[in-house]
Amino acid sequence: GAVVSQHPSRVICKSGTSVKIECRSLDFQATTMFWYRQFPKQSLMLMATSNEGSKATYEQGVEKDKFLINHASLTLSTLTVTSAHPEDSSFYICSASTGTLQETQYFGPGTRLLVL
Amino acid sequence: AQSVTQLGSHVSVSEGALVLLRCNYSSSVPPYLFWYVQYPNQGLQLLLKYTTGATLVKGINGFEAEFKKSETSFHLTKPSAHMSDAAEYFCAVSDQTGGFKTIFGAGTRLFVKA
């Protein structure tokens, strides 16, 4: 149980294009989803927290117009990197938590983004 | 504000030896504490967590951790290392007042020598 998937697992795009990453909770309803960014050999940095049906809460220093987050349902959240640039290349990981065990996050396998 | 400090960015042990990964935290309220493992190019897998109750927590793959409030520590141990334990390990802290936002330590890479 508590499986989270991400799609795509890897994406390469040209500079200036937008990329959408999906995060799905497969067997539970995720009241809250989190988006992280991880640079090589570094820890996870929280980008934003999203609750179903409401606007995402972004961490300080994260551009909300650059990283659009939508949490339209209890099983799906999307992160769109708009007008991507090479410095946006990173490993993006989502996680989800349920209403009953809010302290536990279940992580997706991550999406490797490479912007050329 | 919460914070997590993992002592040692790299730890190397021989196969069969004790594994000890250190984690200290800072939190103004009772914390929830976690250990996650990450294999290359993969997401994070929860090893174990402490919320309330028993301070010695047992997790998957033979790992365990002890919450010591007086020392603000949550060190991860395993009696006998296996080659498959080689990975990156992250200690993390969250609490209810912060909306369960999780703060991660910098990570410790565990190497296991044959």
mmCIF file of C-alpha atoms in Angstrom:
data_model
loop_
_atom_site.group_PDB
_atom_site.id
_atom_site.type_symbol
_atom_site.label_atom_id
_atom_site.label_comp_id
_atom_site.label_asym_id
_atom_site.label_seq_id
_atom_site.Cartn_x
_atom_site.Cartn_y
_atom_site.Cartn_z
ATOM 1 C CA GLY A 1 0.000 0.000 0.000
ATOM 2 C CA ALA A 2 0.794 3.728 -0.070
ATOM 3 C CA VAL A 3 2.359 3.818 -3.512
ATOM 4 C CA VAL A 4 3.181 7.081 -5.220
ATOM 5 C CA SER A 5 4.070 7.251 -8.891
ATOM 6 C CA GLN A 6 5.625 9.985 -10.976
ATOM 7 C CA HIS A 7 5.522 10.512 -14.692
ATOM 8 C CA PRO A 8 7.700 10.892 -16.596
ATOM 9 C CA SER A 9 10.684 9.321 -14.889
ATOM 10 C CA ARG A 10 13.070 11.191 -17.133
ATOM 11 C CA VAL A 11 12.588 14.115 -19.493
ATOM 12 C CA ILE A 12 14.874 16.107 -21.722
ATOM 13 C CA CYS A 13 13.632 19.391 -23.109
ATOM 14 C CA LYS A 14 14.888 22.461 -24.901
ATOM 15 C CA SER A 15 15.474 25.709 -23.092
ATOM 16 C CA GLY A 16 12.362 27.878 -23.102
ATOM 17 C CA THR A 17 9.841 25.070 -23.196
ATOM 18 C CA SER A 18 7.526 23.997 -20.373
ATOM 19 C CA VAL A 19 7.528 20.599 -18.764
ATOM 20 C CA LYS A 20 4.761 18.986 -16.733
ATOM 21 C CA ILE A 21 5.473 16.343 -14.110
ATOM 22 C CA GLU A 22 2.653 14.270 -12.647
ATOM 23 C CA CYS A 23 2.510 12.815 -9.169
ATOM 24 C CA ARG A 24 -0.157 10.242 -8.362
ATOM 25 C CA SER A 25 -1.116 8.406 -5.215
ATOM 26 C CA LEU A 26 -2.165 5.002 -6.518
ATOM 27 C CA ASP A 27 -3.910 3.376 -3.592
ATOM 28 C CA PHE A 28 -4.783 6.129 -1.163
ATOM 29 C CA GLN A 29 -6.188 9.614 -1.104
ATOM 30 C CA ALA A 30 -3.504 12.211 -0.623
ATOM 31 C CA THR A 31 -4.791 15.231 1.235
ATOM 32 C CA THR A 32 -1.386 16.855 1.020
ATOM 33 C CA MET A 33 1.346 16.560 -1.560
ATOM 34 C CA PHE A 34 4.845 17.949 -1.391
ATOM 35 C CA TRP A 35 7.290 18.778 -4.153
ATOM 36 C CA TYR A 36 11.036 18.590 -3.591
ATOM 37 C CA ARG A 37 14.062 19.358 -5.658
ATOM 38 C CA GLN A 38 17.322 17.496 -5.278
ATOM 39 C CA PHE A 39 20.622 18.552 -6.809
ATOM 40 C CA PRO A 40 23.340 15.939 -7.343
ATOM 41 C CA LYS A 41 24.827 14.652 -4.101
ATOM 42 C CA GLN A 42 22.645 16.985 -2.052
ATOM 43 C CA SER A 43 19.645 16.711 0.169
ATOM 44 C CA LEU A 44 16.027 17.316 -0.700
ATOM 45 C CA MET A 45 14.829 20.883 -0.660
ATOM 46 C CA LEU A 46 11.124 21.452 -0.194
ATOM 47 C CA MET A 47 9.697 23.593 -2.968
ATOM 48 C CA ALA A 48 6.026 23.705 -2.103
ATOM 49 C CA THR A 49 3.167 22.082 -0.255
ATOM 50 C CA SER A 50 -0.161 21.556 -1.937
ATOM 51 C CA ASN A 51 -3.517 20.617 -0.508
ATOM 52 C CA GLU A 52 -6.294 19.330 -2.711
ATOM 53 C CA GLY A 53 -8.450 22.111 -4.065
ATOM 54 C CA SER A 54 -6.399 24.989 -2.727
ATOM 55 C CA LYS A 55 -3.408 27.008 -3.834
ATOM 56 C CA ALA A 56 0.026 25.648 -3.152
ATOM 57 C CA THR A 57 2.207 27.130 -0.442
ATOM 58 C CA TYR A 58 5.672 27.866 -1.775
ATOM 59 C CA GLU A 59 8.868 27.930 0.220
ATOM 60 C CA GLN A 60 10.891 31.073 0.383
ATOM 61 C CA GLY A 61 12.936 31.601 -2.738
ATOM 62 C CA VAL A 62 10.817 29.370 -4.965
ATOM 63 C CA GLU A 63 9.205 31.248 -7.842
ATOM 64 C CA LYS A 64 5.537 30.325 -7.953
ATOM 65 C CA ASP A 65 5.152 31.607 -11.506
ATOM 66 C CA LYS A 66 8.058 29.450 -12.600
ATOM 67 C CA PHE A 67 6.966 26.284 -10.844
ATOM 68 C CA LEU A 68 3.219 25.935 -11.240
ATOM 69 C CA ILE A 69 1.591 23.409 -8.955
ATOM 70 C CA ASN A 70 -1.904 22.072 -9.345
ATOM 71 C CA HIS A 71 -3.565 19.646 -6.949
ATOM 72 C CA ALA A 72 -6.866 19.082 -8.677
ATOM 73 C CA SER A 73 -7.829 15.822 -7.039
ATOM 74 C CA LEU A 74 -6.983 13.686 -4.040
ATOM 75 C CA THR A 75 -4.798 11.446 -6.159
ATOM 76 C CA LEU A 76 -3.063 13.812 -8.557
ATOM 77 C CA SER A 77 -0.745 16.777 -8.295
ATOM 78 C CA THR A 78 1.198 18.302 -11.158
ATOM 79 C CA LEU A 79 4.311 20.436 -11.255
ATOM 80 C CA THR A 80 4.889 22.484 -14.389
ATOM 81 C CA VAL A 81 8.295 24.007 -14.932
ATOM 82 C CA THR A 82 7.590 26.966 -17.189
ATOM 83 C CA SER A 83 10.115 28.381 -19.638
ATOM 84 C CA ALA A 84 12.701 25.919 -18.447
ATOM 85 C CA HIS A 85 16.371 26.839 -18.400
ATOM 86 C CA PRO A 86 19.458 24.674 -17.927
ATOM 87 C CA GLU A 87 19.685 25.695 -14.262
ATOM 88 C CA ASP A 88 16.288 24.053 -13.728
ATOM 89 C CA SER A 89 17.856 20.691 -14.511
ATOM 90 C CA SER A 90 17.457 18.621 -11.391
ATOM 91 C CA PHE A 91 15.798 15.629 -9.785
ATOM 92 C CA TYR A 92 12.231 16.441 -8.778
ATOM 93 C CA ILE A 93 10.564 14.258 -6.176
ATOM 94 C CA CYS A 94 7.010 14.378 -4.930
ATOM 95 C CA SER A 95 5.539 12.915 -1.792
ATOM 96 C CA ALA A 96 2.051 12.468 -0.467
ATOM 97 C CA SER A 97 0.457 12.082 2.914
ATOM 98 C CA THR A 98 -2.976 10.971 3.991
ATOM 99 C CA GLY A 99 -5.417 12.564 6.355
ATOM 100 C CA THR A 100 -5.006 9.862 8.974
ATOM 101 C CA LEU A 101 -1.212 9.595 9.080
ATOM 102 C CA GLN A 102 -0.304 13.117 8.196
ATOM 103 C CA GLU A 103 3.176 12.857 9.644
ATOM 104 C CA THR A 104 4.207 10.137 7.197
ATOM 105 C CA GLN A 105 5.076 10.986 3.635
ATOM 106 C CA TYR A 106 5.216 8.457 0.852
ATOM 107 C CA PHE A 107 7.673 9.363 -1.866
ATOM 108 C CA GLY A 108 7.496 8.971 -5.585
ATOM 109 C CA PRO A 109 10.443 7.587 -7.551
ATOM 110 C CA GLY A 110 11.453 11.010 -8.831
ATOM 111 C CA THR A 111 11.713 12.694 -12.226
ATOM 112 C CA ARG A 112 15.048 13.571 -13.757
ATOM 113 C CA LEU A 113 14.770 16.803 -15.763
ATOM 114 C CA LEU A 114 17.498 17.841 -18.160
ATOM 115 C CA VAL A 115 17.133 21.175 -19.910
ATOM 116 C CA LEU A 116 19.400 21.677 -22.907
ATOM 117 C CA ALA B 1 12.625 26.507 13.521
ATOM 118 C CA GLN B 2 13.456 22.903 12.969
ATOM 119 C CA SER B 3 16.783 21.610 11.770
ATOM 120 C CA VAL B 4 18.575 18.330 11.294
ATOM 121 C CA THR B 5 22.285 17.655 11.449
ATOM 122 C CA GLN B 6 23.755 14.440 10.168
ATOM 123 C CA LEU B 7 27.299 13.912 11.369
ATOM 124 C CA GLY B 8 29.476 12.547 8.628
ATOM 125 C CA SER B 9 28.664 12.893 4.960
ATOM 126 C CA HIS B 10 30.318 9.535 4.312
ATOM 127 C CA VAL B 11 30.520 6.439 6.469
ATOM 128 C CA SER B 12 32.407 3.312 5.469
ATOM 129 C CA VAL B 13 32.024 -0.043 7.199
ATOM 130 C CA SER B 14 33.012 -3.607 6.461
ATOM 131 C CA GLU B 15 30.390 -6.176 5.629
ATOM 132 C CA GLY B 16 29.127 -7.681 8.873
ATOM 133 C CA ALA B 17 30.193 -4.710 10.978
ATOM 134 C CA LEU B 18 27.974 -2.409 12.997
ATOM 135 C CA VAL B 19 26.375 0.475 11.148
ATOM 136 C CA LEU B 20 25.930 3.737 13.061
ATOM 137 C CA LEU B 21 24.618 6.839 11.321
ATOM 138 C CA ARG B 22 24.288 9.881 13.527
ATOM 139 C CA CYS B 23 21.470 12.401 13.529
ATOM 140 C CA ASN B 24 20.771 15.317 15.821
ATOM 141 C CA TYR B 25 17.728 17.498 15.548
ATOM 142 C CA SER B 26 16.432 20.804 16.770
ATOM 143 C CA SER B 27 12.745 21.370 17.377
ATOM 144 C CA SER B 28 10.792 23.625 19.712
ATOM 145 C CA VAL B 29 7.907 21.162 19.906
ATOM 146 C CA PRO B 30 7.773 17.364 20.184
ATOM 147 C CA PRO B 31 9.165 16.156 16.893
ATOM 148 C CA TYR B 32 8.344 13.414 14.503
ATOM 149 C CA LEU B 33 11.595 11.820 13.344
ATOM 150 C CA PHE B 34 12.315 9.738 10.286
ATOM 151 C CA TRP B 35 15.053 7.865 8.536
ATOM 152 C CA TYR B 36 14.853 7.394 4.787
ATOM 153 C CA VAL B 37 17.090 5.497 2.381
ATOM 154 C CA GLN B 38 17.707 6.515 -1.210
ATOM 155 C CA TYR B 39 19.282 4.353 -3.860
ATOM 156 C CA PRO B 40 20.783 6.001 -6.966
ATOM 157 C CA ASN B 41 18.255 7.735 -9.198
ATOM 158 C CA GLN B 42 15.361 6.640 -7.028
ATOM 159 C CA GLY B 43 12.966 8.247 -4.608
ATOM 160 C CA LEU B 44 13.074 7.843 -0.857
ATOM 161 C CA GLN B 45 12.027 4.783 1.071
ATOM 162 C CA LEU B 46 10.953 5.088 4.683
ATOM 163 C CA LEU B 47 13.134 2.983 6.969
ATOM 164 C CA LEU B 48 11.488 3.887 10.249
ATOM 165 C CA LYS B 49 9.815 6.685 12.121
ATOM 166 C CA TYR B 50 9.284 7.920 15.642
ATOM 167 C CA THR B 51 6.090 9.711 16.551
ATOM 168 C CA THR B 52 5.228 8.916 20.176
ATOM 169 C CA GLY B 53 5.597 6.040 22.596
ATOM 170 C CA ALA B 54 8.511 3.634 22.642
ATOM 171 C CA THR B 55 11.760 5.456 22.037
ATOM 172 C CA LEU B 56 13.472 2.497 20.380
ATOM 173 C CA VAL B 57 12.018 2.141 16.938
ATOM 174 C CA LYS B 58 12.553 -0.855 14.697
ATOM 175 C CA GLY B 59 12.371 -0.490 10.961
ATOM 176 C CA ILE B 60 12.829 -2.455 7.811
ATOM 177 C CA ASN B 61 15.956 -4.317 6.737
ATOM 178 C CA GLY B 62 17.150 -4.770 10.324
ATOM 179 C CA PHE B 63 17.589 -1.070 11.069
ATOM 180 C CA GLU B 64 16.578 0.573 14.292
ATOM 181 C CA ALA B 65 16.869 4.001 15.870
ATOM 182 C CA GLU B 66 16.523 5.373 19.362
ATOM 183 C CA PHE B 67 14.954 8.702 20.192
ATOM 184 C CA LYS B 68 16.910 10.383 22.979
ATOM 185 C CA LYS B 69 15.237 13.608 23.962
ATOM 186 C CA SER B 70 17.970 14.636 26.392
ATOM 187 C CA GLU B 71 20.551 14.361 23.638
ATOM 188 C CA THR B 72 18.223 15.541 20.824
ATOM 189 C CA SER B 73 19.445 12.574 18.854
ATOM 190 C CA PHE B 74 17.949 9.906 16.646
ATOM 191 C CA HIS B 75 20.867 7.744 15.553
ATOM 192 C CA LEU B 76 20.331 4.882 13.121
ATOM 193 C CA THR B 77 21.959 1.512 13.738
ATOM 194 C CA LYS B 78 22.148 -1.940 12.250
ATOM 195 C CA PRO B 79 24.094 -4.734 13.953
ATOM 196 C CA SER B 80 25.555 -6.251 10.808
ATOM 197 C CA ALA B 81 26.036 -4.411 7.521
ATOM 198 C CA HIS B 82 25.186 -6.025 4.215
ATOM 199 C CA MET B 83 26.452 -5.011 0.819
ATOM 200 C CA SER B 84 22.918 -4.097 -0.182
ATOM 201 C CA ASP B 85 22.832 -1.453 2.564
ATOM 202 C CA ALA B 86 25.130 0.789 0.548
ATOM 203 C CA ALA B 87 23.030 3.872 -0.203
ATOM 204 C CA GLU B 88 22.305 7.445 0.876
ATOM 205 C CA TYR B 89 20.517 7.835 4.197
ATOM 206 C CA PHE B 90 18.529 10.883 5.228
ATOM 207 C CA CYS B 91 17.353 11.823 8.679
ATOM 208 C CA ALA B 92 14.304 14.097 8.777
ATOM 209 C CA VAL B 93 12.126 15.948 11.256
ATOM 210 C CA SER B 94 8.617 17.334 11.140
ATOM 211 C CA ASP B 95 5.927 18.363 13.577
ATOM 212 C CA GLN B 96 2.234 18.965 13.630
ATOM 213 C CA THR B 97 2.492 22.708 14.129
ATOM 214 C CA GLY B 98 4.478 23.040 10.925
ATOM 215 C CA GLY B 99 1.795 21.340 8.884
ATOM 216 C CA PHE B 100 3.982 18.255 8.847
ATOM 217 C CA LYS B 101 6.467 20.016 6.626
ATOM 218 C CA THR B 102 9.545 17.824 6.668
ATOM 219 C CA ILE B 103 13.083 19.106 6.995
ATOM 220 C CA PHE B 104 15.822 16.795 5.770
ATOM 221 C CA GLY B 105 19.392 16.446 6.874
ATOM 222 C CA ALA B 106 22.195 16.687 4.366
ATOM 223 C CA GLY B 107 22.415 12.924 4.059
ATOM 224 C CA THR B 108 25.046 10.313 4.816
ATOM 225 C CA ARG B 109 26.375 8.015 2.164
ATOM 226 C CA LEU B 110 27.045 4.551 3.503
ATOM 227 C CA PHE B 111 29.750 2.468 1.857
ATOM 228 C CA VAL B 112 30.006 -1.236 2.657
ATOM 229 C CA LYS B 113 33.315 -2.969 2.002
ATOM 230 C CA ALA B 114 33.539 -6.647 1.224
#
